[in-house]
Coordinates of C-alpha atoms in Angstrom, one line a residue:
X323 CA -73.5 66.6 28.6
X324 CA -71.8 66.8 25.3
X325 CA -72.3 69.9 23.2
X326 CA -71.8 69.3 19.5
X327 CA -70.7 72.5 17.8
X328 CA -69.2 72.6 14.3
X329 CA -66.5 74.9 13.2
X330 CA -68.9 77.2 11.4
X331 CA -70.9 77.7 14.7
X332 CA -67.7 78.6 16.5
X333 CA -66.6 80.9 13.7
X334 CA -69.9 82.7 13.7
X335 CA -69.7 83.2 17.5
X336 CA -66.1 84.5 17.3
X337 CA -66.9 86.8 14.4
X338 CA -70.0 88.2 16.0
X339 CA -68.2 88.9 19.3
X340 CA -65.4 90.7 17.3
X341 CA -67.7 92.7 15.0
X342 CA -70.7 93.3 17.2
X343 CA -72.8 93.3 14.0
X344 CA -74.6 90.7 12.0
X345 CA -74.0 92.7 8.8
X346 CA -70.2 93.1 9.5
X347 CA -69.9 89.5 10.6
X348 CA -71.5 88.3 7.4
X349 CA -69.1 90.4 5.3
X350 CA -66.1 89.1 7.3
X351 CA -67.2 85.5 6.9
X352 CA -68.2 86.0 3.2
X353 CA -71.7 84.5 3.8
X354 CA -75.2 86.0 3.9
X355 CA -76.6 87.7 7.1
X356 CA -79.4 85.1 7.4
X357 CA -76.7 82.4 7.4
X358 CA -74.9 84.0 10.3
X359 CA -78.3 84.3 12.2
X360 CA -79.0 80.6 11.6
X361 CA -75.6 79.5 12.7
X362 CA -75.9 81.5 16.0
X363 CA -79.5 80.3 16.6
X364 CA -78.4 76.7 16.1
X365 CA -75.4 77.2 18.4
X366 CA -77.5 78.7 21.2
X367 CA -80.0 75.9 20.8
X368 CA -77.3 73.3 21.2
X369 CA -75.6 75.1 24.1
X370 CA -78.9 75.7 25.8
X371 CA -78.4 79.5 26.5
X372 CA -78.4 82.9 24.9
X373 CA -75.0 84.1 23.7
X374 CA -75.9 87.6 22.4
X375 CA -78.5 90.2 23.1
X376 CA -79.7 91.7 19.9
X377 CA -81.2 95.1 19.3
X378 CA -81.6 97.3 16.2
X379 CA -78.5 99.2 17.3
X380 CA -76.1 96.6 18.8
X381 CA -75.2 93.0 19.3
X382 CA -73.9 92.6 22.9
X383 CA -72.6 89.3 24.3
X384 CA -74.2 87.9 27.4
X385 CA -72.0 86.6 30.3
X386 CA -72.3 83.1 28.8
X387 CA -71.6 84.6 25.4
X388 CA -68.3 86.2 26.7
X389 CA -67.2 82.8 28.0
X390 CA -68.1 80.8 25.0
X391 CA -66.6 83.4 22.6
X392 CA -63.3 83.2 24.3
X393 CA -63.2 79.4 23.7
X394 CA -64.5 79.9 20.2
X395 CA -61.7 82.3 19.4
X396 CA -59.1 79.9 20.6
X397 CA -60.6 77.0 18.6
X398 CA -60.9 79.1 15.4
X399 CA -57.3 80.3 15.7
X400 CA -56.0 76.7 16.2
X401 CA -58.1 75.5 13.3
X402 CA -56.9 78.2 11.0
X403 CA -53.3 77.7 12.0
X404 CA -53.7 73.9 11.3
X405 CA -55.3 74.6 7.8
X406 CA -52.4 77.1 7.1
X407 CA -49.9 74.4 8.0
X408 CA -51.6 71.8 5.9
X409 CA -51.6 74.2 2.9
X410 CA -48.0 75.0 3.5
X411 CA -47.1 71.3 3.5
X412 CA -49.0 70.9 0.2
X413 CA -47.4 73.9 -1.4
X414 CA -43.9 73.1 -0.1
X415 CA -43.8 76.2 2.2
X416 CA -43.7 74.4 5.5
X417 CA -42.6 71.1 7.0
X418 CA -39.3 69.4 7.8
X419 CA -36.5 68.3 5.4
X420 CA -34.2 65.5 6.7
X421 CA -30.8 65.2 4.9
X422 CA -28.0 62.7 5.5
X423 CA -24.7 63.7 3.9
X424 CA -20.9 63.4 4.0
X425 CA -19.3 65.6 6.7
X426 CA -17.2 67.2 3.9
X427 CA -20.5 68.2 2.2
X428 CA -22.0 69.5 5.4
X429 CA -19.0 71.8 5.8
X430 CA -18.6 73.0 2.2
X431 CA -21.4 72.6 -0.3
X432 CA -24.4 72.6 2.1
X433 CA -24.1 75.9 4.0
X434 CA -24.7 78.2 1.0
X435 CA -27.7 76.0 -0.1
X436 CA -29.2 76.1 3.4
X437 CA -28.7 79.9 3.7
X438 CA -30.5 80.5 0.4
X439 CA -33.3 78.1 1.3
X440 CA -33.8 79.5 4.8
X441 CA -34.0 83.0 3.4
X442 CA -36.9 82.0 1.2
X443 CA -38.5 79.5 3.7
X444 CA -37.5 80.4 7.2
X445 CA -40.3 78.4 8.7
X446 CA -39.1 75.1 7.3
X447 CA -37.2 72.8 9.6
X448 CA -33.9 71.3 8.4
X449 CA -32.4 68.2 10.1
X450 CA -28.9 67.5 8.9
X451 CA -27.2 64.1 9.7
X452 CA -23.4 63.9 9.2
X453 CA -22.7 60.4 8.1
X454 CA -19.9 58.3 6.5
X455 CA -20.5 57.2 2.9
X456 CA -21.8 53.7 3.9
X457 CA -24.5 55.1 6.2
X458 CA -26.2 57.7 3.9
X459 CA -28.0 55.2 1.6
X460 CA -29.1 53.1 4.6
X461 CA -30.7 56.1 6.3
X462 CA -32.8 56.8 3.2
X463 CA -33.9 53.2 2.7
X464 CA -35.0 52.9 6.4
X465 CA -36.9 56.2 6.3
X466 CA -34.7 58.1 8.7
X467 CA -34.0 60.9 6.1
X468 CA -35.6 62.1 2.9
X469 CA -32.5 63.0 0.9
X470 CA -28.9 61.9 0.9
X471 CA -25.7 63.5 -0.5
X472 CA -22.8 61.2 -1.1
X473 CA -20.0 60.3 -3.5
X474 CA -21.0 58.4 -6.6
X475 CA -19.9 54.8 -6.5
X476 CA -21.2 51.3 -7.3
X477 CA -22.4 50.7 -3.7
X478 CA -25.5 53.0 -4.1
X479 CA -28.6 50.7 -4.1
X480 CA -30.7 50.4 -7.2
X481 CA -33.8 51.5 -5.3
X482 CA -32.4 55.0 -5.1
X483 CA -32.8 57.8 -7.7
X484 CA -29.3 59.4 -8.3
X485 CA -28.7 62.9 -9.6
X486 CA -25.4 64.7 -9.9
X487 CA -24.8 67.7 -7.6
X488 CA -21.1 68.7 -8.0
X489 CA -17.7 67.3 -8.7
X490 CA -14.2 68.2 -7.6
X491 CA -10.7 66.9 -8.5
X492 CA -8.4 65.3 -6.1
X493 CA -5.6 67.5 -4.8
X494 CA -2.3 66.7 -3.0
X495 CA -1.7 68.3 0.4
X496 CA 1.7 68.5 2.2
X497 CA 3.5 70.6 4.8
X498 CA 4.9 74.0 3.8
X499 CA 8.5 73.6 2.7
X500 CA 8.0 70.1 1.5
X501 CA 9.8 69.4 -1.8
X502 CA 6.5 68.7 -3.6
X503 CA 5.0 72.0 -2.5
X504 CA 7.3 73.8 -4.9
X505 CA 5.7 72.0 -7.9
X506 CA 2.9 73.5 -10.0
X507 CA 1.5 70.0 -10.6
X508 CA 2.1 66.5 -9.5
X509 CA 1.7 63.1 -11.1
X510 CA 0.5 60.0 -9.2
X511 CA 3.9 58.3 -9.2
X512 CA 5.3 61.2 -7.1
X513 CA 3.6 59.6 -4.1
X514 CA 5.5 56.4 -4.3
X515 CA 8.5 58.0 -2.5
X516 CA 6.4 59.7 0.2
X517 CA 5.0 58.7 3.6
X518 CA 1.2 58.9 3.1
X519 CA -1.7 59.8 5.4
X520 CA -4.7 57.9 4.2
X521 CA -8.5 58.0 4.8
X522 CA -10.4 55.0 6.3
X523 CA -12.2 52.8 3.8
X524 CA -15.6 53.9 5.3
X525 CA -15.1 57.4 4.0
X526 CA -15.9 58.5 0.5
X527 CA -12.3 59.7 -0.1
X528 CA -10.4 56.6 1.0
X529 CA -11.7 54.2 -1.7
X530 CA -11.4 56.8 -4.4
X531 CA -7.7 57.5 -3.6
X532 CA -7.0 53.8 -3.3
X533 CA -8.5 53.3 -6.8
X534 CA -6.4 56.2 -8.2
X535 CA -3.2 54.7 -6.9
X536 CA -4.1 51.3 -8.2
X537 CA -5.1 52.7 -11.6
X538 CA -1.6 54.3 -12.0
X539 CA 0.2 51.3 -10.4
X540 CA 1.5 53.3 -7.5
X541 CA 2.4 51.6 -4.1
X542 CA 2.3 54.1 -1.3
X543 CA 3.7 53.9 2.2
X544 CA 0.7 54.5 4.4
X545 CA 2.0 55.5 7.8
X546 CA -1.4 56.5 9.3
X547 CA -5.1 56.6 8.5
X548 CA -7.9 58.7 9.9
X549 CA -11.6 59.1 9.3
X550 CA -12.1 62.9 9.3
X551 CA -10.7 65.6 7.1
X552 CA -9.5 67.7 10.0
X553 CA -7.7 64.7 11.4
X554 CA -5.9 64.0 8.2
X555 CA -5.0 67.7 7.8
X556 CA -3.7 67.8 11.3
X557 CA -1.4 64.8 10.7
X558 CA -0.1 66.4 7.5
X559 CA 0.4 69.7 9.2
X560 CA 2.5 67.9 11.9
X561 CA 4.8 66.7 9.1
X562 CA 3.9 63.0 9.4
X563 CA 3.3 62.7 5.7
X564 CA 1.4 63.9 2.6
X565 CA -2.2 63.1 1.6
X566 CA -4.8 63.5 -1.1
X567 CA -8.2 65.3 -0.6
X568 CA -11.0 66.6 -2.9
X569 CA -10.4 70.2 -3.9
X570 CA -13.7 71.2 -2.2
X571 CA -12.3 70.4 1.2
X572 CA -8.9 72.0 0.8
X573 CA -10.1 75.1 2.7
X574 CA -11.0 72.8 5.7
X575 CA -7.4 71.6 5.9
X576 CA -5.6 74.9 5.3
X577 CA -4.1 74.9 8.7
X578 CA -1.0 77.0 9.1
X579 CA 1.7 75.0 7.4
X580 CA -0.2 73.2 4.7
X581 CA 0.0 73.6 0.9
X582 CA -2.1 72.1 -1.9
X583 CA -1.0 71.1 -5.4
X584 CA -3.2 69.7 -8.2
X585 CA -2.5 66.1 -9.5
X586 CA -2.4 65.0 -13.2
X587 CA -4.1 63.2 -14.7
X588 CA -7.1 64.6 -12.8
X589 CA -9.4 62.3 -11.0
X590 CA -12.7 63.7 -9.7
X591 CA -15.1 62.8 -6.9
X592 CA -18.7 63.1 -8.1
X593 CA -21.2 64.1 -5.5
X594 CA -24.8 63.0 -6.0
X595 CA -28.2 63.6 -4.3
X596 CA -30.2 60.4 -3.8
X597 CA -33.7 59.6 -2.7
X598 CA -36.2 56.7 -2.9
X599 CA -37.7 56.1 -6.4
X600 CA -41.0 55.0 -4.9
X601 CA -43.6 57.8 -5.0
X602 CA -43.2 61.6 -5.2
X603 CA -41.2 63.5 -2.6
X604 CA -43.1 65.7 -0.2
X605 CA -43.4 69.2 -1.7
X606 CA -41.0 70.9 0.8
X607 CA -38.4 68.1 0.2
X608 CA -38.7 68.5 -3.5
X609 CA -38.1 72.3 -3.1
X610 CA -34.9 71.6 -1.2
X611 CA -33.8 69.0 -3.8
X612 CA -34.2 71.6 -6.5
X613 CA -32.1 74.1 -4.4
X614 CA -29.3 71.5 -4.3
X615 CA -29.5 70.9 -8.0
X616 CA -29.7 74.6 -9.1

């Protein structure tokens, strides 16, 4: 036997059980008292049993009514929660935001944005993917993430919308006591006489630094390369050479024994947020994008 009850039947049963009054139930449901009576009568007919005993003074659930009301209450609560979630998704108050970004961005730019965003929307889920430059755009194109944050360069596919987020100039880092640490500013040719710790080409920093040296016709003695900022900082701290990093990440490599000095003429790394051009972003993703751009 299959009993076909609509949500308005279940809501009438739950409300009557809670209010014990047709008048109060009608007020709570914002419908007329006859409408509540009709909903209950139809529910009892479909169930095949009486759910409430009515008198001029009270509405009392029967044994069957107590059992059915318990299930009705659970169904109504689940339904209302689902509607609330759907509304939240449409308004951008609920859902999940998936972001792929450079590890340096995860450690520097993103924490403050996430903190402000979570304060306003604590119920929103955030999934952060630390990725090298070459993987960020790929994850957006294959649908793994909604947004990406990476360094602006010519490799970003034309299918992606690109908006600037931040920029920071390149800085030299070297061990404390190094002869370059005493200078207020360096020029690119100063690196020609130094052992250099480079970044792998898959990073956002490596190609940018390589381009800077090529632009100023500087040949450097690369004694070691590494992929992560802490690794490069550790090698510099150990006295194996000097390096160049974006100013934003200098705090991440400020181990005991490392100094930083600006380089002239300044060369900047531009960070951008990217997403697919096709169709509007989900409301909650759009709210996070606005947080990044503000």
